[in-house]
Each structure stands twice: as structure tokens, then as C-alpha cells.
Amino acid sequence: MKLRTLLSLCAGASLSMLTACASTQPAQDMSDYDPIEPVNRIVHGVNGAVDFMILYPAAMWYRDIAPEEVKTAVSSFVRNIGEPINALNSLFQGEPEQAAASAQRFIMNSTIGFLGFNDVAADFGIPYHSEDFGQTLGHYGFGGGPYIVLPLLGPSNLRDSAGIAADYVMNPLTWAGKNSDTVDNLYLGSLGVTALDARYRALNQLNELEQTSIDYYAALRSLYRQQRNAVIRNGAAPTAPDVEDESASFDFDDAVEAAAE
């Protein structure tokens, strides 16, 4: 079965399960609800081994060897690849102006910005804004559901796992590469660059968390919950104490202290 077909099926199945969870407890914070923790810990361990052997050394090499200009260009390219998804999800959330800005950024940076390696849109006063389908579901009140550790992708929950699959299926770049081996290879290559850039940017944060945590798995779970709640609120304060976004805005030091306890 091809990867595209598999992800499409996963998206449908995950969204169906998410709807069932939302119908019973639509607004409660279940991000720390971990009913399959033994399995999650095994996947977490496998992910850690892959990270130790591949991603971490690559990120360290990238940090020490690559010039700052290259790092900036790669980060800009990675952000540009996600602009179509940012635009679609902004539109789904009822933010047409933000959707138009993301679309405009993609067009400008993909052309005069040389495939996004230069963020010329920012120079014209169009700031970057990230949105994904997990955030869209959270925007409409869907709770996170059970915590899940995805192979290679890491911490997630039922809602955000559905969001990852849905974003993949919705991404115009996914379907642009379906009938073109060249575009498909470029897109797959961009996923590798995205993973490298993400691991590089998380180096200090994850190193500190691992070194100061009694239980790194639990600390990472708490960190993920806080980060996702913060991005779903888009920086706004929680509106009520019993909704999923009840956590205070993300604070790394608080996450470390909570893990240590």
C-alpha cells in the first residue's frame, strides 16, 4: 500500500475516533491521559534510539558546521513549504486575512525568494504565522484525547495525529508530486531538511529537559501539552478553567520543575 493511501486511511480513521471522543468529553484537558503508556514508552524508546544514532548527530554537525546564513535560509525554506497548509487552516478557522497573507508569502517567497530560501515577504511586512489542522480542530473545541507517541514523529495526541494526516492529505504539494517523480523526490527531500531543522532548533531545550528530568518521558508529555495549548490559543489567555486550553502559556522552566517533582 502506498504511503499516500495509508495516510488517507489514517486520516479518516483518526477523525472518526476523534469525533467519538469529542461527543463524550469535548472540552476537557485529556492531554496527560495516557491509557497506552506502556506502548507509548516503547515507541518513545525506539524514537530515542533513532534520534541518538541519526538525528542528534546530524543536528550537532549542522549546528557546528553550517554558517548562520545557511541555517537562516534552511529555516526560511522549511517555513515556506508549510505555507499552503497555513493558508488552508487559517481559512478553516475563519481568518481570511491571515489565509491571504500566508498564500501571498508562499507566492512571493517561492518566486523572488528563490523557493523560499529568502523570506522576502517578511521584508515587505508580511509576518509568518503557523497553523495546522490540529490547531483548527482545537479552535472548534475538540479535546486532545489520549496521548500518543508516534513512530519517528514523537509526542502527539488523538486530535493532533488526525491533524497530521489531514494536513498531509490536504497539502497541494503532496498531490503536485503524485504525478511527477521529480517533484515527489524534491518534496520527500524537503521532509528530511524539515526534520534536521526541527531537531537543530530543539537541541538546547530537549537536552536541558532530559538532563533535569527524573522521568524524561513524562516531562516530554507535559511539555507537549503546554506547547500545543499555547499555539491553539494563539497567545490568548485561557477563557475558562475547564476547557482543554486551561494551561498557562508555555513556560519551559515550569515544565522542568513539574517533571522534577
Coordinates of C-alpha atoms in Angstrom, one line a residue:
M1 CA 0.0 0.0 0.0
K2 CA 1.4 3.4 -1.0
L3 CA 2.2 5.9 1.7
R4 CA -0.3 8.4 0.4
T5 CA -3.1 5.9 0.5
L6 CA -2.1 4.7 4.0
L7 CA -2.1 8.3 5.3
S8 CA -5.5 9.0 3.7
L9 CA -7.0 5.9 5.6
C10 CA -5.3 7.0 8.8
A11 CA -6.8 10.5 8.5
G12 CA -10.3 9.1 8.0
A13 CA -10.0 6.6 10.9
S14 CA -8.4 9.2 13.2
L15 CA -11.1 11.8 12.5
S16 CA -13.8 9.2 13.2
M17 CA -12.2 8.3 16.5
L18 CA -11.8 12.0 17.3
T19 CA -15.4 12.7 16.7
A20 CA -16.4 9.9 19.1
C21 CA -14.1 11.2 21.8
A22 CA -15.4 14.8 21.3
S23 CA -19.0 13.7 21.7
T24 CA -18.4 12.4 25.2
Q25 CA -15.8 14.9 26.6
P26 CA -15.4 17.7 24.1
A27 CA -13.7 20.3 26.2
Q28 CA -11.7 18.5 28.9
D29 CA -8.0 18.6 29.0
M30 CA -7.0 14.9 28.3
S31 CA -3.5 15.6 27.0
D32 CA -2.0 13.8 30.0
Y33 CA -4.5 11.0 29.7
D34 CA -2.2 8.1 28.6
P35 CA -4.1 4.8 28.5
I36 CA -1.5 3.1 26.3
E37 CA 1.5 4.4 28.3
P38 CA 3.4 1.0 28.1
V39 CA 3.2 1.0 24.3
N40 CA 4.0 4.7 24.2
R41 CA 7.1 4.3 26.3
I42 CA 8.3 1.5 23.9
V43 CA 7.8 3.8 20.9
H44 CA 9.4 6.6 22.8
G45 CA 12.5 4.4 23.4
V46 CA 12.7 3.4 19.8
N47 CA 12.4 7.0 18.7
G48 CA 15.1 7.9 21.2
A49 CA 17.4 5.3 19.7
V50 CA 16.8 6.6 16.2
D51 CA 17.4 10.1 17.4
F52 CA 20.7 9.2 19.1
M53 CA 22.0 7.4 16.1
I54 CA 20.8 9.7 13.3
L55 CA 19.1 13.0 14.1
Y56 CA 21.0 14.1 17.1
P57 CA 24.5 13.7 15.5
A58 CA 23.2 15.3 12.3
A59 CA 21.8 18.3 14.2
M60 CA 25.0 18.7 16.2
W61 CA 27.1 18.6 13.0
Y62 CA 24.6 21.1 11.4
R63 CA 24.9 23.4 14.4
D64 CA 28.7 23.4 14.5
I65 CA 29.5 23.4 10.8
A66 CA 26.8 25.2 8.8
P67 CA 27.1 29.0 8.6
E68 CA 24.4 31.1 10.1
E69 CA 23.4 32.3 6.7
V70 CA 22.7 28.7 5.6
K71 CA 20.7 27.9 8.8
T72 CA 18.6 31.0 8.2
A73 CA 18.0 30.0 4.6
V74 CA 17.0 26.5 5.5
S75 CA 14.6 27.6 8.2
S76 CA 13.0 30.0 5.7
F77 CA 12.7 27.2 3.1
V78 CA 11.1 24.9 5.7
R79 CA 8.5 27.5 6.7
N80 CA 7.7 28.2 3.1
I81 CA 7.0 24.6 2.4
G82 CA 4.2 24.7 5.0
E83 CA 2.6 28.0 3.8
P84 CA -0.2 26.3 1.8
I85 CA -1.3 24.4 4.9
N86 CA -1.0 27.6 7.0
A87 CA -3.3 29.3 4.4
L88 CA -5.9 26.5 4.4
N89 CA -6.1 26.2 8.1
S90 CA -6.3 29.9 8.6
L91 CA -9.3 29.9 6.2
F92 CA -10.9 27.0 8.1
Q93 CA -10.6 29.0 11.3
G94 CA -12.4 31.9 9.8
E95 CA -9.3 34.1 9.3
P96 CA -9.4 35.0 5.6
E97 CA -6.9 37.9 6.0
Q98 CA -4.4 35.6 7.6
A99 CA -5.0 32.9 4.9
A100 CA -4.4 35.5 2.2
A101 CA -1.2 36.6 3.9
S102 CA 0.1 33.0 4.1
A103 CA -0.8 32.5 0.4
Q104 CA 0.9 35.7 -0.5
R105 CA 4.0 34.7 1.4
F106 CA 4.2 31.4 -0.4
I107 CA 3.9 33.0 -3.8
M108 CA 6.5 35.8 -3.1
N109 CA 9.0 33.6 -1.3
S110 CA 8.7 30.7 -3.9
T111 CA 9.4 33.1 -6.7
I112 CA 11.5 36.1 -5.9
G113 CA 12.6 34.4 -2.7
F114 CA 14.2 31.5 -4.7
L115 CA 12.0 28.6 -3.5
G116 CA 11.7 30.2 -0.1
F117 CA 15.3 30.3 0.9
N118 CA 14.9 34.0 1.3
D119 CA 12.0 35.4 3.3
V120 CA 11.3 38.4 1.1
A121 CA 7.7 38.6 2.3
A122 CA 8.9 39.5 5.8
D123 CA 10.9 42.3 4.3
F124 CA 7.6 43.6 2.8
G125 CA 6.0 43.5 6.2
I126 CA 4.1 40.2 5.9
P127 CA 4.9 38.2 9.1
Y128 CA 5.0 34.4 9.3
H129 CA 2.1 32.6 11.1
S130 CA 1.9 28.8 11.5
E131 CA -1.4 26.9 11.6
D132 CA -2.1 23.2 11.3
F133 CA -5.3 21.1 11.3
G134 CA -4.8 20.0 14.9
Q135 CA -5.0 23.7 15.8
T136 CA -8.1 24.0 13.6
L137 CA -9.8 21.2 15.5
G138 CA -8.8 22.7 18.8
H139 CA -10.1 26.1 17.6
Y140 CA -13.5 24.5 17.3
G141 CA -13.4 22.9 20.8
F142 CA -12.1 19.4 20.1
G143 CA -10.2 18.0 23.0
G144 CA -6.8 16.4 22.6
G145 CA -7.9 13.0 23.5
P146 CA -5.4 10.2 24.6
Y147 CA -1.7 11.0 24.5
I148 CA 0.1 9.1 21.6
V149 CA 3.8 8.7 20.8
L150 CA 4.0 8.4 17.0
P151 CA 6.9 6.4 15.4
L152 CA 9.6 8.9 14.3
L153 CA 7.3 11.9 14.7
G154 CA 7.2 11.7 18.5
P155 CA 4.7 13.2 21.0
S156 CA 1.1 13.7 19.8
N157 CA -2.5 13.0 20.8
L158 CA -5.5 11.7 19.0
R159 CA -6.6 15.1 17.7
D160 CA -3.1 16.2 16.5
S161 CA -2.4 12.8 15.0
A162 CA -5.6 13.3 12.9
G163 CA -4.4 16.7 12.1
I164 CA -1.0 15.5 10.8
A165 CA -2.7 13.0 8.5
A166 CA -5.3 15.6 7.3
D167 CA -2.6 18.2 6.6
Y168 CA -0.7 15.7 4.5
V169 CA -3.7 14.8 2.5
M170 CA -4.7 18.5 2.1
N171 CA -1.3 19.7 1.1
P172 CA -1.2 20.8 -2.5
L173 CA 2.5 19.9 -2.7
T174 CA 1.6 16.3 -1.8
W175 CA -0.6 16.0 -4.9
A176 CA 1.7 18.0 -7.1
G177 CA 4.3 15.3 -6.6
K178 CA 1.9 12.4 -7.2
N179 CA 2.3 12.6 -11.0
S180 CA 5.9 13.8 -11.1
D181 CA 8.9 11.8 -9.8
T182 CA 11.0 15.0 -9.7
V183 CA 8.5 17.0 -7.6
D184 CA 7.9 14.0 -5.4
N185 CA 11.7 13.5 -4.8
L186 CA 12.1 17.2 -4.0
Y187 CA 9.2 17.0 -1.6
L188 CA 10.5 14.0 0.2
G189 CA 13.9 15.7 0.4
S190 CA 12.2 18.7 2.0
L191 CA 10.9 16.4 4.7
G192 CA 14.4 15.4 5.6
V193 CA 15.5 19.0 5.7
T194 CA 12.5 19.8 7.9
A195 CA 13.4 17.1 10.3
L196 CA 17.0 18.3 10.5
D197 CA 16.0 21.9 11.0
A198 CA 13.4 21.0 13.7
R199 CA 16.0 18.9 15.6
Y200 CA 18.6 21.6 15.4
R201 CA 16.2 24.2 16.9
A202 CA 15.2 21.9 19.7
L203 CA 18.7 20.9 20.7
N204 CA 19.1 23.1 23.8
Q205 CA 15.6 22.7 25.0
L206 CA 15.5 18.9 24.8
N207 CA 19.0 18.5 26.2
E208 CA 18.1 20.6 29.3
L209 CA 14.8 18.8 29.7
E210 CA 16.5 15.3 29.6
Q211 CA 19.3 16.3 31.9
T212 CA 17.0 17.8 34.6
S213 CA 14.1 15.4 34.5
I214 CA 13.5 12.4 36.7
D215 CA 11.2 10.9 34.0
Y216 CA 12.1 12.3 30.6
Y217 CA 9.0 10.6 29.0
A218 CA 6.6 12.3 31.4
A219 CA 8.4 15.6 31.1
L220 CA 8.2 15.5 27.3
R221 CA 4.5 14.6 27.6
S222 CA 3.9 17.7 29.8
L223 CA 6.0 19.9 27.6
Y224 CA 4.0 18.8 24.5
R225 CA 0.7 19.6 26.3
Q226 CA 1.8 23.1 27.2
Q227 CA 3.1 23.9 23.8
R228 CA 0.1 22.7 21.9
N229 CA -2.4 24.5 24.3
A230 CA -0.3 27.7 23.8
V231 CA -0.4 27.6 20.0
I232 CA -4.1 26.7 19.8
R233 CA -4.8 29.8 21.9
N234 CA -2.6 31.9 19.6
G235 CA -1.1 33.6 22.6
A236 CA -4.5 34.4 24.2
A237 CA -5.2 33.8 27.8
P238 CA -7.4 30.7 28.7
T239 CA -11.1 31.6 28.7
A240 CA -12.3 29.1 31.3
P241 CA -10.7 26.7 33.8
D242 CA -12.4 23.6 32.4
V243 CA -11.5 23.7 28.8
E244 CA -8.6 22.0 27.1
D245 CA -6.6 25.2 26.8
E246 CA -6.7 25.7 30.6
S247 CA -2.9 25.5 31.0
A248 CA -0.9 28.7 31.4
S249 CA 1.0 29.8 28.4
F250 CA 4.1 27.6 27.8
D251 CA 7.0 28.1 30.2
F252 CA 9.9 25.8 29.8
D253 CA 11.2 26.3 33.3
D254 CA 7.8 25.4 34.7
A255 CA 7.8 22.2 32.7
V256 CA 11.2 21.2 34.0
E257 CA 10.1 21.9 37.6
A258 CA 6.9 19.9 37.2
A259 CA 8.9 16.9 35.7
A260 CA 11.4 17.0 38.6
E261 CA 8.5 16.7 41.1

